[in-house]
XYZ file of C-alpha atoms in Angstrom:
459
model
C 0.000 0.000 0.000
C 1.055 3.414 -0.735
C 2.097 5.911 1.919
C 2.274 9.283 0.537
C 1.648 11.174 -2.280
C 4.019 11.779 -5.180
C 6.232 15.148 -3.543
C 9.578 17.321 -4.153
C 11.840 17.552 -1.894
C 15.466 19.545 -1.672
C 18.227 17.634 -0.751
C 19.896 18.998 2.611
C 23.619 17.895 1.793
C 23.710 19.174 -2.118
C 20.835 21.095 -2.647
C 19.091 19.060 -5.706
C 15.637 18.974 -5.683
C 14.097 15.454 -6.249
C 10.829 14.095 -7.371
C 10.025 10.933 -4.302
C 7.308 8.584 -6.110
C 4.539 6.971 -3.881
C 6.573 4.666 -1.986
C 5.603 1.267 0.103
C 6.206 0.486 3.886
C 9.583 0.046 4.164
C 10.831 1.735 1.362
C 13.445 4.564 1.674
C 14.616 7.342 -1.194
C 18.036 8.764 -1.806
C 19.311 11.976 -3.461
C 20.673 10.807 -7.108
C 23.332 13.341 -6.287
C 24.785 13.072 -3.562
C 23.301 9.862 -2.060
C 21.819 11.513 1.225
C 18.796 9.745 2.484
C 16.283 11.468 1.777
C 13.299 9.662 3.697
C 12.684 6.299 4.968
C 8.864 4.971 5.559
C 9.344 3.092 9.002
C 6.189 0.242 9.347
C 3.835 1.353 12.046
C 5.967 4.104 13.131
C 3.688 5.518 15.801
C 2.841 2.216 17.181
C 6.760 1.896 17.698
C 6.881 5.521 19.072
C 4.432 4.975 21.809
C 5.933 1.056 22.886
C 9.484 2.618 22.979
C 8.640 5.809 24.488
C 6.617 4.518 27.123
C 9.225 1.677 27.965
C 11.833 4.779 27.981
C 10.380 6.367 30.734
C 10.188 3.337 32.780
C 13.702 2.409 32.507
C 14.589 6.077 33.306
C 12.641 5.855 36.351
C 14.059 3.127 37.463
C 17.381 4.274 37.309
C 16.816 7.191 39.104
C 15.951 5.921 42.314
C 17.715 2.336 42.635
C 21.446 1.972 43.675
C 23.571 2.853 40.387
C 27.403 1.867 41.460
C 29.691 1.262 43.904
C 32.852 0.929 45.301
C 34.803 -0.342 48.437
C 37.761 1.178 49.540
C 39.986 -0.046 52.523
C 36.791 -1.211 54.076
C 34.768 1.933 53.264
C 32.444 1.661 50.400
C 30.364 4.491 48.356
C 27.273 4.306 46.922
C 25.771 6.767 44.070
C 22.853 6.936 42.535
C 22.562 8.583 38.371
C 21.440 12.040 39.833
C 24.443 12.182 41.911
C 26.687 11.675 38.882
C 25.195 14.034 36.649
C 24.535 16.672 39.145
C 28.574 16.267 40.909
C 29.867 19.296 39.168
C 27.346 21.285 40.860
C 29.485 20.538 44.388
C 32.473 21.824 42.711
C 30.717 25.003 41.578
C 30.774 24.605 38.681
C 26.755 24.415 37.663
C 26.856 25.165 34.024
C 28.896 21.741 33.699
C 26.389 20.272 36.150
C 23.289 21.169 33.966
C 24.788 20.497 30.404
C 25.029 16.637 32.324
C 21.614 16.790 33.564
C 20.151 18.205 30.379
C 21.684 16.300 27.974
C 20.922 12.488 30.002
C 17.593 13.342 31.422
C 15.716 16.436 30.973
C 16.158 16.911 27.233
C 15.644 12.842 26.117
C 12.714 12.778 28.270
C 11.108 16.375 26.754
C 11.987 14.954 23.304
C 10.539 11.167 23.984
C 7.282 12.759 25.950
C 7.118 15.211 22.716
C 7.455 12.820 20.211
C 4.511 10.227 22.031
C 2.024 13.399 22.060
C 2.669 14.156 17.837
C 3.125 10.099 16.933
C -0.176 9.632 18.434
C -1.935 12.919 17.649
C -0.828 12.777 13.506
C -2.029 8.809 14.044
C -5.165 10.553 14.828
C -6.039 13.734 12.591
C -4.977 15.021 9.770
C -3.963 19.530 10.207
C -6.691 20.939 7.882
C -5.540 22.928 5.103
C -7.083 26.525 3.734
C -8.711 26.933 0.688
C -5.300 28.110 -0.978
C -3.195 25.003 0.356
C -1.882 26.464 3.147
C -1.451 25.292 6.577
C -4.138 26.476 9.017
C -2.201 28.392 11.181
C -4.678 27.496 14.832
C -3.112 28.047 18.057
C -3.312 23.999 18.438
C -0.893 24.233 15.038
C 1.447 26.575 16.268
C 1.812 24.070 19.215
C 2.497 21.290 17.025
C 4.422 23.661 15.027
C 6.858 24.015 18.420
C 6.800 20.547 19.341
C 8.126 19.168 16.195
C 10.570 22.319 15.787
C 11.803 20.867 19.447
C 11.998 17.289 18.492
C 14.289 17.810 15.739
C 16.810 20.625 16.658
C 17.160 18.800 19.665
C 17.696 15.186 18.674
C 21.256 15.834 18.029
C 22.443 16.963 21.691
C 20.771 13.774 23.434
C 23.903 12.085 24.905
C 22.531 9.337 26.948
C 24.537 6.668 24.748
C 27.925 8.474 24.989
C 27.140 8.919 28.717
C 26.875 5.059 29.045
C 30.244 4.330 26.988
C 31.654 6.586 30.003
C 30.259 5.293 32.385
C 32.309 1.305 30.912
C 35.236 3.616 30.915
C 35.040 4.573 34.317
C 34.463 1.152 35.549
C 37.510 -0.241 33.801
C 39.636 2.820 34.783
C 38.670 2.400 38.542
C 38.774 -1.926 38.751
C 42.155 -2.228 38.626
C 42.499 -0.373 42.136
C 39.041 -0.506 43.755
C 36.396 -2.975 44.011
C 33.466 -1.725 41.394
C 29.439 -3.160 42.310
C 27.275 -2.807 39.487
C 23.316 -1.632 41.000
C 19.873 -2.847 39.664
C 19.733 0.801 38.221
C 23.052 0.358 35.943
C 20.850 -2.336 33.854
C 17.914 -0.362 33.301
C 20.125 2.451 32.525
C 21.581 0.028 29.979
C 18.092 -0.499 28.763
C 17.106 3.072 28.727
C 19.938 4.296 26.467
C 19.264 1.482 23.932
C 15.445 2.170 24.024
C 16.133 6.014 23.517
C 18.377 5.329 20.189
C 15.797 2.682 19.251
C 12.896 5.183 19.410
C 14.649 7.565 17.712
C 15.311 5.158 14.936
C 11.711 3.870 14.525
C 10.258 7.708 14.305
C 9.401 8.560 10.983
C 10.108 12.241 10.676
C 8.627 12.645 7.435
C 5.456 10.600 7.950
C 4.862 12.794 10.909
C 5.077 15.822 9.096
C 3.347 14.625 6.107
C 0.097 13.845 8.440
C 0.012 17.195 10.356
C 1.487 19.429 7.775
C 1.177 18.111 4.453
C 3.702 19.383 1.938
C 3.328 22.067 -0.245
C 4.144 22.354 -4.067
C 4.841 24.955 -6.056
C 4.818 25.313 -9.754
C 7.902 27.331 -10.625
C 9.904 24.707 -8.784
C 11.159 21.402 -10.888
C 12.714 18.732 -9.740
C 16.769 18.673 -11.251
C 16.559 22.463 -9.655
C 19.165 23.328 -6.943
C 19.866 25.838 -4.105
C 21.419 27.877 -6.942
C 18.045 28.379 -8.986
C 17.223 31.093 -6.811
C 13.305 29.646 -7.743
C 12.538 28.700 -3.985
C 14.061 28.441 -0.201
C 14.385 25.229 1.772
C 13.557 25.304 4.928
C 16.433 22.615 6.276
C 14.468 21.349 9.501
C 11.436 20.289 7.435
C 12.747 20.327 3.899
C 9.968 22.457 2.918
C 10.027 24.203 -0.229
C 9.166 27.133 0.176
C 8.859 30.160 -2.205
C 11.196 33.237 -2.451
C 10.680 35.965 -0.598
C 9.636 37.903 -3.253
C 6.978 35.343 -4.157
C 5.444 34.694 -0.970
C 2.313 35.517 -0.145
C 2.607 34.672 3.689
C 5.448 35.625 6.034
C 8.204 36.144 3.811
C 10.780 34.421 6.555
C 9.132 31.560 8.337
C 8.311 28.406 6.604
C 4.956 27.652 5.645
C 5.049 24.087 7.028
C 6.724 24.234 10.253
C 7.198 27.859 11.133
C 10.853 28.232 11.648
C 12.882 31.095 9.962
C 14.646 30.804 6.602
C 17.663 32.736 5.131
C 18.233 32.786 1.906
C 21.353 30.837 0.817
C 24.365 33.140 1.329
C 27.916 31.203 1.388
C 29.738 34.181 2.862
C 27.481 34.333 6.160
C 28.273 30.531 6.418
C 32.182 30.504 6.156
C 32.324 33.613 8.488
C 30.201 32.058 10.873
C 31.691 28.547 11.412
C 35.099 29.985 10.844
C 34.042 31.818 13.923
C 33.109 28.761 16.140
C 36.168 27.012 14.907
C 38.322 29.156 15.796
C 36.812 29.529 19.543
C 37.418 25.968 19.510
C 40.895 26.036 18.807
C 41.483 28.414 21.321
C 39.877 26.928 23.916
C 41.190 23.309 23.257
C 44.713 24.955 24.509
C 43.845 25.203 28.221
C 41.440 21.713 27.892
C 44.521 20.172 27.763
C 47.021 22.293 29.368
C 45.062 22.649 32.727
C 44.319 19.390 34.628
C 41.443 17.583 33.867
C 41.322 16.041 37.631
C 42.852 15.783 40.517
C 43.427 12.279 42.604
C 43.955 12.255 46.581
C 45.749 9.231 47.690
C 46.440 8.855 51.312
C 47.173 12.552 51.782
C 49.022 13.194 48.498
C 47.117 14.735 45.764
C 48.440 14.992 42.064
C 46.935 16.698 39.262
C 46.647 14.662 35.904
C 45.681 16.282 32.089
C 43.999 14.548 29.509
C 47.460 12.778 28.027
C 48.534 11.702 31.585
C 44.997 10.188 32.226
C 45.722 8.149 28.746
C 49.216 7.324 29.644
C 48.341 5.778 33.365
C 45.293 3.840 31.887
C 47.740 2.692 29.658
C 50.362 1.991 31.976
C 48.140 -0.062 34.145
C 47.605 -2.468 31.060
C 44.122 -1.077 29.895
C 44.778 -0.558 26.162
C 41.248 -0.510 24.935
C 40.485 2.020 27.391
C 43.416 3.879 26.502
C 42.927 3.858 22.947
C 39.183 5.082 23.552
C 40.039 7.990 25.820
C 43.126 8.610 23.428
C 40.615 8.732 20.247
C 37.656 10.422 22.210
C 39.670 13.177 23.920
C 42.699 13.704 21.432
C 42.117 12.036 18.143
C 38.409 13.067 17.483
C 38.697 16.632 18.617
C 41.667 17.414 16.534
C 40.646 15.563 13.512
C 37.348 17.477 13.830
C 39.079 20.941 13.593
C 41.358 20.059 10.782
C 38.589 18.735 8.560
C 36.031 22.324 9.385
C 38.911 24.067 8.291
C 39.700 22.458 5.434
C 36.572 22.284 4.712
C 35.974 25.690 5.154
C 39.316 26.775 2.581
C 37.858 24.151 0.058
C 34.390 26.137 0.495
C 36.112 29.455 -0.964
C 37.113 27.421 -4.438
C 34.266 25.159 -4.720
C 33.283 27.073 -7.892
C 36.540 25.049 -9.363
C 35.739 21.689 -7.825
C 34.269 18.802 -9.880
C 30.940 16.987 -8.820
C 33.569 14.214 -7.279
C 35.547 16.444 -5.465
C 32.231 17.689 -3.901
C 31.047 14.131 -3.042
C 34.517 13.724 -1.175
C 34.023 16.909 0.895
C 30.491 15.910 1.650
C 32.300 12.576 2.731
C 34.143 13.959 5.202
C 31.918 16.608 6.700
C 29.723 13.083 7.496
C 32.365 12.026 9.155
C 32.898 14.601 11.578
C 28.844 14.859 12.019
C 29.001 11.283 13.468
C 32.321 11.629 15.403
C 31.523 14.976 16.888
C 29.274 14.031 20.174
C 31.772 11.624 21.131
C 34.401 13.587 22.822
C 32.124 14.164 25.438
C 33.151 10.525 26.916
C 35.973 12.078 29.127
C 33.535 14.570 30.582
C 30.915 11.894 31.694
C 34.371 9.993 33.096
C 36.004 12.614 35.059
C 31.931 12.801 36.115
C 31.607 9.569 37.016
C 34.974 9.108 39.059
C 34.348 12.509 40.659
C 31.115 11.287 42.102
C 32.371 7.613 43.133
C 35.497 8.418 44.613
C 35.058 10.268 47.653
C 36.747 8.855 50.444
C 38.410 12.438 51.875
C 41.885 11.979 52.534
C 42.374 8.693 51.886
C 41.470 8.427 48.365
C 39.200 11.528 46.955
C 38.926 12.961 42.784
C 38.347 16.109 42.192
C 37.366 17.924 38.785
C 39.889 19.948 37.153
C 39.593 23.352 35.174
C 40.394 21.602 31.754
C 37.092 19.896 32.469
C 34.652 23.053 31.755
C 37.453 24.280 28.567
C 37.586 20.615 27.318
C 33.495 20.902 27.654
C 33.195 24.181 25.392
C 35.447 22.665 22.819
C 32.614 19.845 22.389
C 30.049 22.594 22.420
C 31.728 24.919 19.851
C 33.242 22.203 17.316
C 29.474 21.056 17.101
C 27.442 24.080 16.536
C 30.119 24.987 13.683
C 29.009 21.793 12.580
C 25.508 22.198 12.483
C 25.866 25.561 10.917
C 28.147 24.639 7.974
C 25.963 23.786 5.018
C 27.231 21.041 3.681
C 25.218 22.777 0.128
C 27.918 25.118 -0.470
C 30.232 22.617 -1.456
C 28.018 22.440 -4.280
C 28.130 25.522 -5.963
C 27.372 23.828 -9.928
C 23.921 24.204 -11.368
C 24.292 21.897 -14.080
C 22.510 18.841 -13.006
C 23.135 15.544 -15.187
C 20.763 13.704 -17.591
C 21.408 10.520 -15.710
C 20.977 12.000 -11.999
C 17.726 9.544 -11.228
C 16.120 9.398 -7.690
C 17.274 6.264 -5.996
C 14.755 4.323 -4.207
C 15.764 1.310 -2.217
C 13.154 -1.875 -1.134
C 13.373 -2.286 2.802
C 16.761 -2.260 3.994
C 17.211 -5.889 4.058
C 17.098 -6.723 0.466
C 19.980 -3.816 -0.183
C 18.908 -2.918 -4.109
C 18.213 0.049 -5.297
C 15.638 0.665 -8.317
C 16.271 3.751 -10.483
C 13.597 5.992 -10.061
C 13.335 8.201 -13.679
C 12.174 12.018 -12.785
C 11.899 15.266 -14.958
C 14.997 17.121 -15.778
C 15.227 21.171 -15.946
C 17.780 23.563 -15.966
């Protein structure tokens, strides 16, 4: 059975603008250009919502108020629960720290989750009525929806609760070899949680959702085999509306007529000033992230102060070479490798007038790369968190956050929005779109074919 109607819709990574045939459960479509997915149908998507959702929030619960670790000390033992981990910086005063932790484990996934239940089950419900024009009704219930799905998806990329659980292994390894480590009930469902949260995340259809409350809208002068560079229309690049120029439109001439957020016109030199901007705030502040000590460890009256390369080197040392490698990659590799490439791509950017339609797919490669990598470095904060709150024993064995921690924090922070606000479309600064540039769309994922879609070529 056929899902949705026959729609265009502009390519976020290259800017082409592709006709997506009706497509069956299951099916998916990607950009002939680029190869970007451009939507997958999920089966029963708000029937998976609600399960996962709802099974989220218990887990979450659950963790909260059962025993999460442990550890025993020269007969002394310590017992934490989550909230104390996330919320340890606060002690230390340092309380922006404290709520990035809290915000990005709890609050946020479980505002996003709660969100995402309420518009699953509300689009499985009613369709938005449309005026007599095409447009969305714009009701006060709409502009709520309108919010709610804005929220869902700008937020979506800062939920860490997965990364937080990869430190939280790291910590237990770091710690076994000199303390003894008990695992709580709450450490399990924790487990569960984190893998329900990337499962519901996985099984919500974005597109179906916005399909059913805010159907998309067409517009004649716009073809598919147009790009960003036709100047014919503006995407909006949280819903992939197309929406007309501002010259055209007959509504607000900067919000999107689907889901209400603001649109800016394609302008390269705005984007290159402005991530060159965050990158470079990154740079600077990944000097004293690992200059300054990232923690400090009381043993028996004796404190010493460790940075992010000494914390690699004792792991290391005490014969922990995964570990090592992962804090080496997270807090060393991954950062630095992320700057280079946003530069890079950022010189490339300037001369992409003189780049081929390979070259371009190579640079879109790599900015990928550093989309998934990014949220990663945050491991060694959720470690130093994790240790911090376990290993309180006063004199006799205490750890104690250092000042690289909130500079090692903001590197994370800046390296990501520069991330999210480099369009990946300026790479692709060619109109000319080939005869042979067909929409892709692939059978459900198992099968791993792809049938050539044919679709009208202009320009």
């Amino acid at each position: 059975m056929a899902v949705r109607d026959s729609a265009l819709i502009s390519c976020r990574e290259c800017g082409l603008v592709c006709a997506i045939p009706n497509l069956e459960h299951g099916q998916g479509a990607a950009c002939p250009r680029c190869g970007h997915t451009l939507l997958t149908h999920v089966k029963n998507t708000h029937t998976n919502v609600l399960a996962y959702g709802l099974s989220c929030g218990i887990m979450l619960a659950l963790s909260c108020f059962f025993p999460f670790m442990s550890i025993r000390v020269q007969g002394l033992s310590n017992d934490i629960v989550l909230l104390n981990a996330l919320s340890v910086f606060h002690y230390f005063d340092n309380d922006v720290l404290a709520a990035m932790l809290i915000f990005t484990v709890v609050v946020l996934p479980v505002l996003t989750i709660t969100a995402m239940m309420y518009l699953f089950f509300k689009a499985s419900r009613v369709f938005s009525s449309s005026l007599p024009d095409g447009s969305v009704t714009r009701s006060n219930a709409n502009r709520w929806t309108q919010f709610l799905c804005r929220f869902v998806l700008r937020v979506e990329p800062w939920l860490l609760v997965d990364i937080f659980f990869v430190g939280v292994l790291v910590s237990i390894v770091k710690i076994a070899a000199m303390t003894d480590v008990s695992l709580g009930p709450a450490f399990w469902t924790f487990f569960l949680y984190a893998h329900l949260v990337l499962k519901c995340s996985r099984v919500a259809d974005k597109q179906w959702l916005w399909d059913r409350l805010f159907p998309t809208q067409s517009y004649a002068h716009v073809h598919a085999g147009d790009t960003h560079l036709s100047q014919t229309h503006l995407v909006c690049r949280l819903c992939s509306q197309i929406n007309p120029t501002h010259a055209s439109n007959q509504h607000d001439p900067k919000t999107c007529q689907r889901c209400g957020s603001g649109l800016q016109a394609f302008n390269p030199s705005n984007i290159l000033t402005t991530s060159a901007a965050l990158v470079t705030t990154a740079i600077i502040l990944y000097i004293p992230a690992n200059l300054y000590p990232m923690m400090y460890t009381t043993s028996f009256g004796s404190s010493a102060a460790s940075t992010i390369m000494d914390g690699v080197i004792l792991i290391w040392q005490l014969g922990s070479y995964p570990i090592a490698l992962i804090i080496l990659t997270a807090s060393i590799i991954v950062p630095i490798t992320k700057m280079l490439i946003l530069v890079h791509l950022l010189i490339k950017a300037k001369s992409s007038r003189k780049q081929s339609a390979r070259d371009a797919l190579i640079r879109l490669k790599q900015y990928r790369f550093i989309e998934i990598i990014g949220r990663w470095s945050m491991i060694d904060i959720f470690v130093v968190a994790i240790l911090t709150a376990l290993v309180q024993f006063h004199q006799l064995m205490s750890i104690t956050p250092g000042p690289a921690v909130f500079y090692f924090a903001l590197v994370v922070v800046f390296t990501l929005l520069a991330t999210h606000t480099f369009d990946p479309r300026i790479l692709w600064q060619t109109e000319a779109v080939s005869a042979d540039d067909n929409c892709a769309v692939s059978p459900a994922p198992a099968s791993g074919q792809q049938t050539p879609i044919k679709q009208e070529k202009h320009g």
